[in-house]
Amino acid sequence: MKRVYVKEEFCIACTLCEIFCAVQHSASRDILRAFKRETPRPMPRALVERIGPVSFSVQCRHCAEPLCVYSCLTGAMHRDEETGAIVVDAERCIGCWTCVMACPYGVIRQGMYRGHPVAVKCDLCPGRDVPACVENCPNGALVFAEEAPHA
């Protein structure tokens, strides 16, 4: 299955991946409306980490052995049969955060859905050929591919 891979040597920590991820997951899918008018403000599923001069976008690895899925108490966290992506059914999520504790990469965040807490993570932007973070990365620091790019 295709995943988002990071080429950290090209990341400049511009955070456009976070911004376009949030817009993609907003109600309006309009950058100004999403950030100025929507409440709650849409949450990005990618997060840029900065450690000194090194920066890179961090998001779900859609693991072959997904500890988040195995730990989910309600079955809300599951693998999409069509795409293979690990996704969250917000209607079934009870916000117990076992997935947050189980994820070895720390990429599941606490969010809100219709007034109740839910797990929020990268879903590879269903309905798009390329996730919004990858499509809008100005430096090609994110790649959507079957295998990790060679350095």
Tab-separated table of N, CA and C in Angstrom:
chain	number	residue	atom	x	y	z
A	1	MET	N	0.833	-1.190	0.000
A	1	MET	CA	0.000	0.000	0.000
A	1	MET	C	0.870	1.243	0.000
A	2	LYS	N	0.360	2.297	-0.578
A	2	LYS	CA	1.104	3.553	-0.592
A	2	LYS	C	1.055	4.217	0.772
A	3	ARG	N	2.180	4.839	1.129
A	3	ARG	CA	2.294	5.572	2.389
A	3	ARG	C	2.979	6.905	2.123
A	4	VAL	N	2.916	7.793	3.104
A	4	VAL	CA	3.631	9.065	3.017
A	4	VAL	C	5.013	8.862	3.630
A	5	TYR	N	6.037	9.140	2.843
A	5	TYR	CA	7.419	9.048	3.320
A	5	TYR	C	8.021	10.449	3.370
A	6	VAL	N	8.944	10.628	4.280
A	6	VAL	CA	9.554	11.938	4.497
A	6	VAL	C	10.992	11.930	4.001
A	7	LYS	N	11.337	12.982	3.278
A	7	LYS	CA	12.731	13.211	2.881
A	7	LYS	C	13.179	14.439	3.676
A	8	GLU	N	13.664	14.175	4.914
A	8	GLU	CA	13.937	15.261	5.848
A	8	GLU	C	14.978	16.241	5.334
A	9	GLU	N	15.832	15.816	4.416
A	9	GLU	CA	16.845	16.732	3.885
A	9	GLU	C	16.218	17.862	3.071
A	10	PHE	N	14.957	17.724	2.676
A	10	PHE	CA	14.280	18.759	1.896
A	10	PHE	C	13.277	19.574	2.716
A	11	CYS	N	13.005	19.167	3.963
A	11	CYS	CA	12.018	19.866	4.790
A	11	CYS	C	12.629	21.143	5.373
A	12	ILE	N	11.901	22.254	5.238
A	12	ILE	CA	12.350	23.531	5.803
A	12	ILE	C	11.425	23.993	6.929
A	13	ALA	N	10.571	23.088	7.415
A	13	ALA	CA	9.651	23.380	8.515
A	13	ALA	C	8.686	24.518	8.177
A	14	CYS	N	8.253	24.588	6.933
A	14	CYS	CA	7.318	25.651	6.535
A	14	CYS	C	5.915	25.396	7.090
A	15	THR	N	5.619	24.177	7.478
A	15	THR	CA	4.340	23.721	8.037
A	15	THR	C	3.181	23.777	7.037
A	16	LEU	N	3.478	23.912	5.746
A	16	LEU	CA	2.387	23.876	4.760
A	16	LEU	C	1.691	22.520	4.769
A	17	CYS	N	2.402	21.457	5.113
A	17	CYS	CA	1.751	20.142	5.210
A	17	CYS	C	0.680	20.160	6.293
A	18	GLU	N	0.978	20.792	7.426
A	18	GLU	CA	-0.006	20.901	8.496
A	18	GLU	C	-1.202	21.745	8.043
A	19	ILE	N	-0.927	22.860	7.408
A	19	ILE	CA	-1.990	23.781	6.989
A	19	ILE	C	-2.920	23.116	5.977
A	20	PHE	N	-2.360	22.512	4.930
A	20	PHE	CA	-3.208	21.910	3.904
A	20	PHE	C	-3.892	20.646	4.404
A	21	CYS	N	-3.291	19.961	5.356
A	21	CYS	CA	-3.964	18.825	5.990
A	21	CYS	C	-5.190	19.308	6.751
A	22	ALA	N	-5.027	20.354	7.518
A	22	ALA	CA	-6.153	20.900	8.279
A	22	ALA	C	-7.265	21.375	7.346
A	23	VAL	N	-6.903	22.048	6.274
A	23	VAL	CA	-7.913	22.522	5.313
A	23	VAL	C	-8.632	21.341	4.677
A	24	GLN	N	-7.878	20.306	4.310
A	24	GLN	CA	-8.494	19.119	3.693
A	24	GLN	C	-9.507	18.472	4.633
A	25	HIS	N	-9.262	18.555	5.933
A	25	HIS	CA	-10.157	17.934	6.901
A	25	HIS	C	-11.125	18.935	7.529
A	26	SER	N	-11.240	20.106	6.952
A	26	SER	CA	-12.182	21.115	7.453
A	26	SER	C	-13.545	20.915	6.805
A	27	ALA	N	-14.542	21.560	7.348
A	27	ALA	CA	-15.898	21.474	6.790
A	27	ALA	C	-15.977	22.182	5.445
A	28	SER	N	-15.323	23.339	5.330
A	28	SER	CA	-15.438	24.157	4.117
A	28	SER	C	-14.420	23.799	3.037
A	29	ARG	N	-13.281	23.251	3.443
A	29	ARG	CA	-12.136	22.997	2.555
A	29	ARG	C	-11.651	24.274	1.865
A	30	ASP	N	-11.886	25.380	2.540
A	30	ASP	CA	-11.420	26.689	2.091
A	30	ASP	C	-10.474	27.206	3.154
A	31	ILE	N	-9.276	27.620	2.751
A	31	ILE	CA	-8.239	27.950	3.726
A	31	ILE	C	-8.662	29.097	4.651
A	32	LEU	N	-9.255	30.154	4.114
A	32	LEU	CA	-9.652	31.281	4.966
A	32	LEU	C	-10.809	30.917	5.882
A	33	ARG	N	-11.829	30.289	5.336
A	33	ARG	CA	-12.962	29.886	6.179
A	33	ARG	C	-12.527	28.896	7.253
A	34	ALA	N	-11.680	27.938	6.872
A	34	ALA	CA	-11.249	26.916	7.827
A	34	ALA	C	-10.533	27.533	9.026
A	35	PHE	N	-9.675	28.508	8.760
A	35	PHE	CA	-8.880	29.080	9.853
A	35	PHE	C	-9.525	30.279	10.531
A	36	LYS	N	-10.451	30.966	9.858
A	36	LYS	CA	-11.037	32.170	10.440
A	36	LYS	C	-12.452	31.979	10.969
A	37	ARG	N	-13.188	31.009	10.416
A	37	ARG	CA	-14.602	30.922	10.784
A	37	ARG	C	-15.040	29.604	11.403
A	38	GLU	N	-14.317	28.541	11.152
A	38	GLU	CA	-14.793	27.243	11.645
A	38	GLU	C	-14.438	27.041	13.116
A	39	THR	N	-15.409	26.522	13.841
A	39	THR	CA	-15.231	26.208	15.250
A	39	THR	C	-15.756	24.794	15.497
A	40	PRO	N	-14.965	23.908	16.028
A	40	PRO	CA	-13.554	24.109	16.334
A	40	PRO	C	-12.735	24.169	15.056
A	41	ARG	N	-11.587	24.810	15.182
A	41	ARG	CA	-10.676	24.919	14.046
A	41	ARG	C	-10.233	23.502	13.635
A	42	PRO	N	-10.188	23.231	12.325
A	42	PRO	CA	-9.771	21.883	11.893
A	42	PRO	C	-8.372	21.550	12.372
A	43	MET	N	-8.197	20.276	12.703
A	43	MET	CA	-6.926	19.819	13.267
A	43	MET	C	-6.113	19.091	12.197
A	44	PRO	N	-4.839	19.448	12.029
A	44	PRO	CA	-4.005	18.708	11.070
A	44	PRO	C	-3.689	17.315	11.581
A	45	ARG	N	-3.551	16.399	10.648
A	45	ARG	CA	-3.175	15.016	10.985
A	45	ARG	C	-1.675	14.820	10.855
A	46	ALA	N	-0.981	15.789	10.328
A	46	ALA	CA	0.476	15.774	10.229
A	46	ALA	C	1.006	16.844	11.168
A	47	LEU	N	2.187	16.615	11.695
A	47	LEU	CA	2.797	17.561	12.619
A	47	LEU	C	4.281	17.680	12.301
A	48	VAL	N	4.753	18.910	12.153
A	48	VAL	CA	6.162	19.118	11.844
A	48	VAL	C	6.964	19.136	13.137
A	49	GLU	N	7.944	18.255	13.200
A	49	GLU	CA	8.863	18.199	14.342
A	49	GLU	C	10.126	18.961	13.979
A	50	ARG	N	10.650	19.702	14.941
A	50	ARG	CA	11.881	20.465	14.727
A	50	ARG	C	12.853	20.126	15.851
A	51	ILE	N	14.012	19.693	15.466
A	51	ILE	CA	15.072	19.409	16.442
A	51	ILE	C	16.328	20.056	15.893
A	52	GLY	N	16.656	21.232	16.415
A	52	GLY	CA	17.799	21.974	15.894
A	52	GLY	C	17.589	22.288	14.426
A	53	PRO	N	18.581	22.034	13.589
A	53	PRO	CA	18.444	22.342	12.165
A	53	PRO	C	17.628	21.306	11.395
A	54	VAL	N	17.273	20.204	12.041
A	54	VAL	CA	16.541	19.128	11.364
A	54	VAL	C	15.044	19.308	11.595
A	55	SER	N	14.276	19.166	10.537
A	55	SER	CA	12.823	19.208	10.657
A	55	SER	C	12.232	18.190	9.698
A	56	PHE	N	11.047	17.718	10.061
A	56	PHE	CA	10.354	16.753	9.210
A	56	PHE	C	8.909	16.632	9.674
A	57	SER	N	8.057	16.247	8.731
A	57	SER	CA	6.643	16.054	9.012
A	57	SER	C	6.442	14.638	9.544
A	58	VAL	N	5.625	14.537	10.579
A	58	VAL	CA	5.353	13.245	11.191
A	58	VAL	C	3.870	12.957	11.029
A	59	GLN	N	3.574	11.762	10.529
A	59	GLN	CA	2.185	11.327	10.433
A	59	GLN	C	2.117	9.806	10.541
A	60	CYS	N	0.916	9.272	10.557
A	60	CYS	CA	0.694	7.835	10.737
A	60	CYS	C	1.475	7.034	9.711
A	61	ARG	N	2.062	5.916	10.157
A	61	ARG	CA	2.826	5.024	9.269
A	61	ARG	C	1.923	3.937	8.673
A	62	HIS	N	0.676	3.860	9.111
A	62	HIS	CA	-0.258	2.829	8.639
A	62	HIS	C	0.422	1.456	8.728
A	63	CYS	N	0.834	1.128	9.937
A	63	CYS	CA	1.650	-0.048	10.239
A	63	CYS	C	1.010	-1.353	9.753
A	64	ALA	N	1.862	-2.306	9.392
A	64	ALA	CA	1.397	-3.641	9.033
A	64	ALA	C	0.806	-4.338	10.262
A	65	GLU	N	1.387	-4.078	11.418
A	65	GLU	CA	0.888	-4.605	12.692
A	65	GLU	C	0.476	-3.406	13.540
A	66	PRO	N	-0.727	-2.878	13.324
A	66	PRO	CA	-1.132	-1.622	13.962
A	66	PRO	C	-1.563	-1.792	15.426
A	67	LEU	N	-0.676	-1.401	16.322
A	67	LEU	CA	-0.985	-1.516	17.753
A	67	LEU	C	-2.199	-0.681	18.137
A	68	CYS	N	-2.413	0.428	17.432
A	68	CYS	CA	-3.585	1.269	17.714
A	68	CYS	C	-4.875	0.504	17.429
A	69	VAL	N	-4.900	-0.257	16.359
A	69	VAL	CA	-6.094	-1.048	16.014
A	69	VAL	C	-6.287	-2.151	17.048
A	70	TYR	N	-5.194	-2.816	17.405
A	70	TYR	CA	-5.290	-3.921	18.363
A	70	TYR	C	-5.758	-3.433	19.735
A	71	SER	N	-5.426	-2.198	20.087
A	71	SER	CA	-5.771	-1.696	21.422
A	71	SER	C	-7.137	-1.021	21.480
A	72	CYS	N	-7.730	-0.738	20.343
A	72	CYS	CA	-8.999	0.005	20.329
A	72	CYS	C	-10.117	-0.812	20.987
A	73	LEU	N	-10.761	-0.199	21.960
A	73	LEU	CA	-11.786	-0.896	22.742
A	73	LEU	C	-13.099	-1.075	21.984
A	74	THR	N	-13.370	-0.202	21.015
A	74	THR	CA	-14.674	-0.225	20.345
A	74	THR	C	-14.622	-0.668	18.892
A	75	GLY	N	-13.420	-0.834	18.354
A	75	GLY	CA	-13.291	-1.155	16.929
A	75	GLY	C	-13.357	0.083	16.050
A	76	ALA	N	-13.318	1.258	16.666
A	76	ALA	CA	-13.348	2.500	15.889
A	76	ALA	C	-12.099	2.637	15.026
A	77	MET	N	-10.961	2.228	15.561
A	77	MET	CA	-9.709	2.274	14.807
A	77	MET	C	-9.625	0.970	14.024
A	78	HIS	N	-9.545	1.084	12.716
A	78	HIS	CA	-9.544	-0.115	11.884
A	78	HIS	C	-8.814	0.135	10.570
A	79	ARG	N	-8.541	-0.941	9.858
A	79	ARG	CA	-7.905	-0.834	8.547
A	79	ARG	C	-8.997	-0.753	7.486
A	80	ASP	N	-8.907	0.256	6.614
A	80	ASP	CA	-9.836	0.383	5.508
A	80	ASP	C	-9.569	-0.756	4.527
A	81	GLU	N	-10.577	-1.543	4.245
A	81	GLU	CA	-10.395	-2.729	3.395
A	81	GLU	C	-9.984	-2.363	1.974
A	82	GLU	N	-10.438	-1.216	1.489
A	82	GLU	CA	-10.142	-0.814	0.112
A	82	GLU	C	-8.738	-0.242	-0.046
A	83	THR	N	-8.366	0.665	0.866
A	83	THR	CA	-7.086	1.369	0.718
A	83	THR	C	-5.966	0.780	1.568
A	84	GLY	N	-6.311	0.064	2.618
A	84	GLY	CA	-5.307	-0.467	3.528
A	84	GLY	C	-4.884	0.529	4.594
A	85	ALA	N	-5.404	1.743	4.522
A	85	ALA	CA	-5.059	2.777	5.506
A	85	ALA	C	-5.716	2.473	6.849
A	86	ILE	N	-5.041	2.866	7.919
A	86	ILE	CA	-5.626	2.773	9.255
A	86	ILE	C	-6.458	4.040	9.449
A	87	VAL	N	-7.732	3.866	9.751
A	87	VAL	CA	-8.640	4.999	9.863
A	87	VAL	C	-9.451	4.909	11.161
A	88	VAL	N	-10.072	6.029	11.521
A	88	VAL	CA	-10.880	6.109	12.741
A	88	VAL	C	-12.332	6.347	12.353
A	89	ASP	N	-13.229	5.539	12.903
A	89	ASP	CA	-14.660	5.786	12.757
A	89	ASP	C	-15.054	6.689	13.924
A	90	ALA	N	-15.203	7.987	13.636
A	90	ALA	CA	-15.469	8.967	14.694
A	90	ALA	C	-16.769	8.678	15.443
A	91	GLU	N	-17.711	8.044	14.791
A	91	GLU	CA	-18.976	7.721	15.466
A	91	GLU	C	-18.781	6.646	16.539
A	92	ARG	N	-17.807	5.766	16.340
A	92	ARG	CA	-17.581	4.670	17.279
A	92	ARG	C	-16.523	4.984	18.327
A	93	CYS	N	-15.688	5.989	18.065
A	93	CYS	CA	-14.604	6.334	18.995
A	93	CYS	C	-15.190	6.945	20.271
A	94	ILE	N	-14.710	6.458	21.415
A	94	ILE	CA	-15.197	6.973	22.698
A	94	ILE	C	-14.158	7.858	23.386
A	95	GLY	N	-13.042	8.107	22.723
A	95	GLY	CA	-12.031	8.983	23.295
A	95	GLY	C	-11.365	8.400	24.527
A	96	CYS	N	-11.116	7.103	24.537
A	96	CYS	CA	-10.470	6.474	25.699
A	96	CYS	C	-8.945	6.613	25.643
A	97	TRP	N	-8.403	6.911	24.478
A	97	TRP	CA	-6.988	7.181	24.220
A	97	TRP	C	-6.082	5.962	24.361
A	98	THR	N	-6.626	4.759	24.326
A	98	THR	CA	-5.746	3.590	24.336
A	98	THR	C	-4.889	3.567	23.067
A	99	CYS	N	-5.447	4.032	21.962
A	99	CYS	CA	-4.683	4.088	20.705
A	99	CYS	C	-3.534	5.083	20.821
A	100	VAL	N	-3.774	6.189	21.503
A	100	VAL	CA	-2.730	7.203	21.690
A	100	VAL	C	-1.567	6.593	22.468
A	101	MET	N	-1.885	5.835	23.505
A	101	MET	CA	-0.844	5.211	24.319
A	101	MET	C	-0.149	4.075	23.575
A	102	ALA	N	-0.876	3.380	22.692
A	102	ALA	CA	-0.316	2.219	22.003
A	102	ALA	C	0.565	2.588	20.814
A	103	CYS	N	0.312	3.728	20.190
A	103	CYS	CA	1.052	4.112	18.982
A	103	CYS	C	2.521	4.384	19.308
A	104	PRO	N	3.443	3.634	18.698
A	104	PRO	CA	4.858	3.849	18.993
A	104	PRO	C	5.430	5.123	18.377
A	105	TYR	N	4.680	5.762	17.468
A	105	TYR	CA	5.183	6.949	16.784
A	105	TYR	C	4.584	8.254	17.312
A	106	GLY	N	3.625	8.176	18.205
A	106	GLY	CA	3.030	9.382	18.783
A	106	GLY	C	2.295	10.244	17.775
A	107	VAL	N	1.634	9.622	16.811
A	107	VAL	CA	0.998	10.389	15.743
A	107	VAL	C	-0.521	10.455	15.852
A	108	ILE	N	-1.076	9.927	16.921
A	108	ILE	CA	-2.518	10.019	17.128
A	108	ILE	C	-2.775	11.128	18.136
A	109	ARG	N	-3.663	12.037	17.760
A	109	ARG	CA	-3.929	13.203	18.602
A	109	ARG	C	-5.354	13.168	19.129
A	110	GLN	N	-5.583	13.959	20.155
A	110	GLN	CA	-6.910	14.050	20.746
A	110	GLN	C	-7.664	15.203	20.088
A	111	GLY	N	-8.821	14.893	19.518
A	111	GLY	CA	-9.630	15.900	18.854
A	111	GLY	C	-11.079	15.830	19.306
A	112	MET	N	-11.921	16.573	18.610
A	112	MET	CA	-13.356	16.597	18.935
A	112	MET	C	-14.153	16.318	17.666
A	113	TYR	N	-15.252	15.610	17.825
A	113	TYR	CA	-16.164	15.354	16.721
A	113	TYR	C	-17.581	15.449	17.270
A	114	ARG	N	-18.335	16.413	16.776
A	114	ARG	CA	-19.719	16.623	17.215
A	114	ARG	C	-19.848	16.643	18.739
A	115	GLY	N	-18.899	17.322	19.374
A	115	GLY	CA	-18.978	17.527	20.816
A	115	GLY	C	-18.421	16.411	21.677
A	116	HIS	N	-17.900	15.353	21.073
A	116	HIS	CA	-17.300	14.319	21.909
A	116	HIS	C	-15.857	14.065	21.473
A	117	PRO	N	-15.015	13.639	22.426
A	117	PRO	CA	-13.600	13.435	22.109
A	117	PRO	C	-13.394	12.237	21.185
A	118	VAL	N	-12.496	12.409	20.227
A	118	VAL	CA	-12.173	11.337	19.287
A	118	VAL	C	-10.676	11.348	18.994
A	119	ALA	N	-10.195	10.196	18.568
A	119	ALA	CA	-8.814	10.089	18.101
A	119	ALA	C	-8.740	10.685	16.699
A	120	VAL	N	-7.662	11.429	16.440
A	120	VAL	CA	-7.463	12.067	15.132
A	120	VAL	C	-6.090	11.652	14.622
A	121	LYS	N	-6.056	11.185	13.378
A	121	LYS	CA	-4.789	10.751	12.782
A	121	LYS	C	-4.865	10.840	11.279
A	122	CYS	N	-3.737	10.693	10.613
A	122	CYS	CA	-3.680	10.717	9.149
A	122	CYS	C	-4.547	9.599	8.583
A	123	ASP	N	-5.365	9.960	7.605
A	123	ASP	CA	-6.212	8.980	6.926
A	123	ASP	C	-5.879	8.902	5.435
A	124	LEU	N	-4.773	9.505	5.044
A	124	LEU	CA	-4.303	9.546	3.655
A	124	LEU	C	-5.296	10.259	2.737
A	125	CYS	N	-6.126	11.124	3.299
A	125	CYS	CA	-7.053	11.960	2.528
A	125	CYS	C	-7.923	11.126	1.581
A	126	PRO	N	-8.903	10.422	2.118
A	126	PRO	CA	-9.783	9.611	1.271
A	126	PRO	C	-10.393	10.444	0.142
A	127	GLY	N	-10.477	9.849	-1.039
A	127	GLY	CA	-11.050	10.536	-2.182
A	127	GLY	C	-10.044	11.311	-3.009
A	128	ARG	N	-8.830	11.415	-2.515
A	128	ARG	CA	-7.786	12.123	-3.262
A	128	ARG	C	-6.767	11.098	-3.779
A	129	ASP	N	-6.173	11.369	-4.927
A	129	ASP	CA	-5.131	10.493	-5.452
A	129	ASP	C	-3.848	10.625	-4.637
A	130	VAL	N	-3.582	11.850	-4.171
A	130	VAL	CA	-2.376	12.149	-3.395
A	130	VAL	C	-2.816	12.935	-2.164
A	131	PRO	N	-2.350	12.563	-0.966
A	131	PRO	CA	-2.721	13.329	0.229
A	131	PRO	C	-2.360	14.814	0.094
A	132	ALA	N	-3.161	15.655	0.729
A	132	ALA	CA	-2.977	17.113	0.622
A	132	ALA	C	-1.601	17.547	1.093
A	133	CYS	N	-1.063	16.906	2.115
A	133	CYS	CA	0.258	17.295	2.622
A	133	CYS	C	1.339	17.078	1.561
A	134	VAL	N	1.245	15.971	0.863
A	134	VAL	CA	2.239	15.655	-0.172
A	134	VAL	C	2.075	16.602	-1.358
A	135	GLU	N	0.840	16.778	-1.792
A	135	GLU	CA	0.575	17.620	-2.967
A	135	GLU	C	1.025	19.064	-2.761
A	136	ASN	N	0.972	19.559	-1.541
A	136	ASN	CA	1.279	20.962	-1.280
A	136	ASN	C	2.650	21.204	-0.658
A	137	CYS	N	3.476	20.180	-0.568
A	137	CYS	CA	4.831	20.374	-0.048
A	137	CYS	C	5.670	21.039	-1.143
A	138	PRO	N	6.142	22.260	-0.908
A	138	PRO	CA	6.839	22.984	-1.982
A	138	PRO	C	8.219	22.437	-2.319
A	139	ASN	N	8.790	21.630	-1.440
A	139	ASN	CA	10.163	21.165	-1.669
A	139	ASN	C	10.265	19.676	-1.975
A	140	GLY	N	9.135	19.009	-2.090
A	140	GLY	CA	9.183	17.572	-2.344
A	140	GLY	C	9.710	16.791	-1.154
A	141	ALA	N	9.504	17.323	0.055
A	141	ALA	CA	9.974	16.633	1.261
A	141	ALA	C	9.059	15.479	1.642
A	142	LEU	N	7.863	15.435	1.061
A	142	LEU	CA	6.934	14.335	1.313
A	142	LEU	C	6.684	13.607	0.004
A	143	VAL	N	6.675	12.292	0.088
A	143	VAL	CA	6.480	11.447	-1.090
A	143	VAL	C	5.404	10.430	-0.763
A	144	PHE	N	4.469	10.223	-1.685
A	144	PHE	CA	3.424	9.211	-1.524
A	144	PHE	C	3.781	8.061	-2.458
A	145	ALA	N	4.224	6.943	-1.864
A	145	ALA	CA	4.741	5.850	-2.683
A	145	ALA	C	4.552	4.510	-1.988
A	146	GLU	N	4.721	3.444	-2.763
A	146	GLU	CA	4.633	2.082	-2.221
A	146	GLU	C	5.828	1.774	-1.316
A	147	GLU	N	6.985	2.312	-1.665
A	147	GLU	CA	8.203	2.062	-0.885
A	147	GLU	C	8.899	3.376	-0.575
A	148	ALA	N	9.695	3.368	0.478
A	148	ALA	CA	10.448	4.560	0.858
A	148	ALA	C	11.430	4.926	-0.246
A	149	PRO	N	11.524	6.220	-0.570
A	149	PRO	CA	12.475	6.633	-1.596
A	149	PRO	C	13.906	6.417	-1.111
A	150	HIS	N	14.779	6.124	-2.046
A	150	HIS	CA	16.192	5.937	-1.698
A	150	HIS	C	16.850	7.296	-1.563
A	151	ALA	N	17.740	7.397	-0.618
A	151	ALA	CA	18.435	8.670	-0.376
A	151	ALA	C	19.406	8.992	-1.469
